[in-house]
XYZ file of C-alpha atoms in Angstrom:
346
model
C 50.819 -16.941 -26.534
C 50.938 -18.831 -23.535
C 48.267 -20.561 -21.686
C 49.438 -19.381 -18.552
C 49.358 -15.608 -20.523
C 46.043 -16.154 -21.789
C 45.081 -17.114 -18.269
C 47.023 -13.606 -16.614
C 45.098 -11.682 -19.376
C 41.490 -13.970 -19.019
C 41.403 -12.523 -14.876
C 42.790 -8.732 -16.190
C 39.425 -8.101 -18.788
C 37.058 -10.328 -16.403
C 38.204 -7.719 -14.139
C 38.569 -10.104 -11.123
C 39.911 -8.702 -7.525
C 43.334 -9.107 -7.344
C 44.193 -9.339 -11.182
C 47.644 -8.666 -12.060
C 48.127 -6.030 -14.810
C 49.481 -7.519 -17.823
C 51.716 -6.302 -20.679
C 49.788 -7.438 -24.153
C 50.257 -5.560 -27.504
C 47.965 -5.933 -30.451
C 50.725 -6.845 -33.325
C 50.189 -7.982 -36.763
C 51.142 -7.174 -40.456
C 52.174 -3.766 -40.469
C 54.725 -4.374 -37.573
C 55.964 -7.734 -37.849
C 57.476 -8.082 -41.428
C 59.139 -5.144 -40.906
C 60.471 -6.648 -37.382
C 62.080 -9.362 -38.593
C 63.188 -8.277 -42.234
C 61.257 -10.443 -45.007
C 58.875 -8.398 -47.260
C 54.547 -8.614 -46.543
C 54.312 -11.000 -49.394
C 56.530 -13.213 -48.010
C 55.097 -13.008 -44.360
C 51.183 -13.510 -46.460
C 52.285 -16.244 -48.873
C 55.071 -18.290 -47.251
C 53.435 -20.499 -44.297
C 57.374 -21.276 -42.976
C 58.059 -17.597 -42.649
C 54.754 -16.916 -41.062
C 55.186 -19.923 -38.680
C 58.980 -18.600 -37.879
C 58.169 -14.886 -37.294
C 55.680 -15.577 -34.837
C 57.722 -17.901 -32.969
C 60.365 -15.686 -32.556
C 58.950 -12.544 -31.245
C 57.011 -14.761 -28.795
C 60.876 -16.344 -27.781
C 62.324 -12.390 -28.085
C 59.547 -11.172 -25.933
C 58.341 -13.593 -23.356
C 56.891 -10.941 -21.167
C 54.549 -9.703 -23.833
C 50.922 -11.050 -24.196
C 50.812 -10.597 -28.027
C 46.929 -10.047 -29.064
C 44.994 -11.417 -30.300
C 47.873 -14.125 -30.864
C 48.559 -16.435 -33.783
C 46.852 -13.785 -36.045
C 46.094 -14.789 -39.738
C 45.357 -11.623 -41.770
C 45.705 -9.883 -45.451
C 45.611 -5.803 -43.569
C 42.329 -5.014 -43.954
C 41.513 -6.585 -47.336
C 39.739 -10.148 -45.804
C 36.190 -9.197 -45.171
C 36.003 -6.715 -48.020
C 37.234 -9.906 -51.095
C 34.243 -11.874 -49.724
C 32.531 -9.458 -51.151
C 34.271 -8.445 -54.218
C 36.239 -5.806 -53.039
C 39.752 -5.512 -55.410
C 42.383 -6.021 -52.883
C 46.001 -4.509 -53.700
C 49.458 -6.047 -52.874
C 52.359 -4.603 -52.086
C 56.127 -5.874 -51.098
C 56.176 -3.270 -48.057
C 53.011 -2.628 -46.580
C 49.676 -4.281 -45.699
C 47.170 -4.829 -48.765
C 44.810 -2.337 -49.382
C 41.213 -2.906 -51.139
C 38.796 -0.413 -53.270
C 34.909 0.176 -52.283
C 32.440 -2.687 -54.147
C 29.139 -1.490 -53.933
C 29.071 1.909 -56.280
C 25.687 2.529 -54.697
C 23.913 2.226 -51.593
C 20.833 0.461 -53.669
C 23.205 -2.206 -54.137
C 23.196 -3.536 -50.707
C 19.878 -4.647 -51.839
C 20.755 -7.520 -53.592
C 23.552 -8.438 -50.801
C 23.505 -11.593 -49.023
C 26.148 -13.091 -46.534
C 28.960 -14.510 -48.009
C 30.275 -18.074 -46.567
C 33.258 -17.667 -44.832
C 34.939 -21.333 -46.287
C 34.633 -20.007 -50.077
C 34.242 -16.578 -49.947
C 37.283 -13.997 -50.717
C 40.605 -14.364 -48.415
C 38.672 -15.841 -45.772
C 38.998 -20.104 -47.063
C 42.872 -18.783 -47.122
C 43.084 -17.839 -43.736
C 41.387 -21.057 -42.320
C 43.403 -23.144 -44.180
C 46.415 -21.660 -42.868
C 44.844 -22.059 -38.831
C 43.714 -25.376 -39.679
C 47.390 -26.118 -40.901
C 49.853 -24.900 -38.007
C 48.061 -25.543 -35.443
C 49.463 -28.558 -34.800
C 52.880 -27.052 -34.898
C 51.478 -24.434 -32.440
C 50.525 -26.228 -30.245
C 53.039 -28.476 -30.187
C 55.281 -25.205 -29.277
C 53.590 -24.479 -26.662
C 51.348 -21.739 -27.330
C 47.619 -21.389 -27.866
C 45.277 -19.968 -30.048
C 42.723 -18.254 -27.280
C 41.324 -15.299 -29.570
C 39.666 -14.744 -33.047
C 39.460 -11.100 -34.793
C 37.432 -9.591 -37.488
C 36.871 -5.904 -39.003
C 33.705 -4.620 -37.284
C 30.088 -4.003 -38.836
C 30.429 -0.028 -39.626
C 34.301 -0.601 -41.237
C 33.195 -3.328 -43.140
C 30.558 -1.464 -44.504
C 32.463 1.688 -45.096
C 35.087 -0.254 -46.956
C 32.439 -1.584 -49.229
C 30.873 1.457 -49.508
C 34.196 3.569 -49.170
C 34.456 5.680 -45.838
C 32.443 9.109 -47.180
C 29.999 7.526 -49.056
C 29.012 5.442 -45.888
C 29.071 8.740 -44.009
C 26.474 10.273 -46.725
C 24.499 7.094 -46.470
C 23.487 6.518 -42.913
C 22.038 10.707 -42.968
C 20.667 10.269 -46.708
C 19.784 6.616 -46.912
C 19.598 5.493 -43.655
C 17.477 2.035 -44.584
C 19.266 0.627 -47.378
C 22.408 1.823 -44.319
C 20.802 -0.663 -42.088
C 20.771 -3.118 -44.590
C 24.401 -2.759 -45.343
C 24.848 -2.822 -41.707
C 22.143 -6.572 -41.180
C 24.371 -8.069 -43.370
C 28.370 -7.006 -42.612
C 26.879 -8.018 -38.964
C 25.773 -10.983 -40.118
C 29.261 -11.768 -41.791
C 31.438 -10.542 -38.955
C 29.135 -13.150 -36.427
C 29.824 -15.584 -39.299
C 33.330 -15.137 -39.514
C 34.640 -15.421 -36.012
C 32.814 -18.428 -35.532
C 34.251 -20.374 -38.511
C 37.864 -18.769 -37.223
C 36.660 -20.572 -34.068
C 36.065 -23.809 -35.997
C 38.419 -23.978 -37.719
C 41.308 -23.072 -34.859
C 39.213 -25.094 -32.377
C 38.283 -25.647 -28.219
C 41.587 -23.256 -27.299
C 38.873 -20.209 -28.273
C 38.156 -18.383 -25.595
C 37.564 -14.931 -26.790
C 36.805 -12.470 -29.403
C 38.449 -9.073 -30.531
C 36.203 -6.905 -32.657
C 38.350 -3.992 -34.728
C 35.697 -0.967 -35.615
C 37.383 2.454 -35.903
C 35.117 3.713 -38.088
C 32.190 3.762 -35.389
C 34.556 7.033 -34.291
C 33.475 9.030 -36.829
C 29.823 9.283 -35.665
C 28.384 11.136 -33.009
C 26.213 9.973 -30.379
C 22.950 10.062 -31.867
C 24.290 8.098 -34.989
C 26.522 5.529 -32.950
C 22.871 4.855 -31.093
C 21.395 4.295 -34.075
C 24.488 2.612 -36.205
C 26.539 1.339 -34.307
C 25.768 0.356 -30.691
C 22.830 -2.554 -31.757
C 25.118 -4.031 -34.228
C 27.787 -4.008 -31.908
C 25.680 -5.720 -29.082
C 24.684 -8.644 -31.475
C 28.108 -9.709 -32.710
C 29.041 -10.119 -28.262
C 25.645 -11.603 -27.753
C 26.138 -14.072 -30.718
C 29.087 -15.716 -28.321
C 29.155 -17.216 -24.411
C 29.189 -14.999 -21.648
C 31.804 -16.554 -20.318
C 34.314 -15.544 -23.052
C 36.382 -12.420 -23.243
C 35.328 -10.028 -25.869
C 37.107 -7.105 -27.176
C 36.883 -4.166 -28.571
C 39.633 -2.044 -30.598
C 38.896 1.418 -31.594
C 41.634 3.913 -31.971
C 39.203 6.900 -33.642
C 37.401 9.362 -31.518
C 35.198 7.562 -29.194
C 34.507 10.014 -26.235
C 31.116 11.321 -27.734
C 29.602 7.734 -26.855
C 32.490 6.346 -24.496
C 29.632 6.007 -21.468
C 27.479 3.765 -24.115
C 30.221 1.403 -24.708
C 29.952 -0.848 -21.737
C 26.315 -1.726 -22.349
C 27.616 -3.504 -25.876
C 29.094 -6.543 -23.644
C 32.703 -5.607 -24.452
C 34.950 -6.686 -21.445
C 38.175 -4.880 -23.103
C 38.724 -1.246 -24.879
C 41.613 -0.773 -26.937
C 41.603 2.935 -27.418
C 43.031 5.988 -28.883
C 46.035 7.364 -26.554
C 44.804 10.912 -27.401
C 41.901 10.174 -24.396
C 43.368 10.005 -21.141
C 43.286 7.063 -18.611
C 41.084 8.836 -16.043
C 38.497 9.786 -18.407
C 38.056 6.965 -19.891
C 38.443 4.689 -16.835
C 35.458 7.510 -15.265
C 32.788 7.062 -18.356
C 33.123 3.777 -18.486
C 31.926 3.752 -14.885
C 34.520 0.799 -14.336
C 32.730 -1.313 -16.314
C 35.690 -2.447 -18.585
C 39.122 -3.696 -18.464
C 41.184 -0.828 -20.104
C 44.157 -1.706 -22.613
C 46.449 0.927 -23.692
C 47.700 4.087 -23.259
C 50.944 4.536 -24.256
C 51.462 6.794 -27.402
C 52.085 4.059 -30.206
C 53.982 6.233 -32.991
C 55.250 8.808 -30.858
C 56.716 7.419 -27.833
C 56.231 3.848 -29.326
C 58.142 4.243 -32.203
C 59.982 8.096 -32.320
C 60.431 7.752 -28.472
C 63.387 6.844 -26.553
C 63.161 3.688 -24.022
C 63.026 6.523 -20.889
C 60.264 8.323 -22.787
C 58.271 4.754 -22.940
C 58.898 3.508 -19.329
C 57.550 7.136 -18.129
C 54.588 6.791 -20.332
C 53.753 3.488 -19.444
C 53.983 4.352 -15.720
C 52.033 7.240 -15.741
C 49.078 4.860 -17.184
C 49.619 2.911 -14.346
C 49.510 5.684 -12.004
C 46.244 6.471 -13.605
C 45.242 3.560 -13.460
C 45.586 3.050 -9.883
C 46.884 -0.401 -10.326
C 43.407 -2.021 -11.913
C 41.438 -2.303 -14.654
C 43.947 -2.073 -16.811
C 46.032 -4.212 -19.630
C 49.092 -1.637 -20.376
C 49.390 -1.580 -23.994
C 49.950 0.910 -26.557
C 47.134 3.223 -27.948
C 46.409 1.119 -30.546
C 48.278 -1.551 -32.681
C 51.878 -1.447 -32.526
C 52.896 0.585 -35.139
C 55.403 -0.620 -37.715
C 59.490 0.466 -36.538
C 58.612 0.217 -33.623
C 61.968 -1.007 -31.950
C 63.036 -3.629 -29.575
C 64.331 -1.700 -26.966
C 61.158 0.081 -26.591
C 58.962 -2.616 -25.861
C 61.464 -3.985 -23.394
C 60.922 -0.447 -21.558
C 57.077 -1.231 -21.654
C 58.362 -4.559 -19.559
C 60.121 -2.850 -17.585
C 57.704 -0.307 -16.433
C 54.844 -2.976 -15.669
C 57.397 -5.107 -13.561
C 58.559 -2.061 -11.559
C 54.989 -0.787 -10.597
C 53.727 -0.552 -6.894
C 50.308 0.504 -6.664
């Protein structure tokens, strides 16, 4: 994103009175390769294609804040790869990974990974360092670093169903694994920030698996670890949380983690989320990403966006889709979001 876009996002995120409502979209490898017409392997493995792809979307949509901006990611595979998960690459979709821990007891011997040497992490850091001069010379900055969250990483390493059973049958071992994954998230975010440099002023933590927990389980197995991550970074930084699963049971608890921004599911109404978070978070949403964003006509996208803007009361909102941009979202539907923001009057 451009420096002025970051200032706009930051003011909205920190809920500064009089801040405008920006339009921001989480875009990464599920959407970008298909939109520009290249294979996922070319996008991941050819640094020039990666750079030019990101430059192209920034130039085609100058009114959109792409978040976190210039994101180097390999689907869900980067963090698990550092612990030996088998990574599966395909031509036409983001990579996947297989669980590495056959038994929760195996977590007892785990120690936090080294982001500078382990798995795919060094490749991410190298690409940031290699492309940073050209990104800055083109007039852009990289203000936000991103990581999968601690519950998400634990579930990837064990298997989602297996980890859900673990927190009931083996809570001590589950906590040990979460302590490892939480430290991993912190170390990984800090390593990226160090590689990019002093333009970094924010973090994005993505953890949909937290949405599989009850309120009681959330308080024990998610909240303290998410708070530890937020507390590890300066108070003035923007801290954003993505979870487009079912967060209704613990909505009122989320602001206590320390996140400024919540990107959540379109299945929960803007007014409800705003009420339950008590105005303590800036909401980032809430156009349905697939049924409207991809499958809808531009007029439907515009009306859905205006509805979200009206329900926000003209404040405490960053207009977006309810999650990341889904593969296949067309140019005219993104433009419809731009038109909605431009025409909205509180």
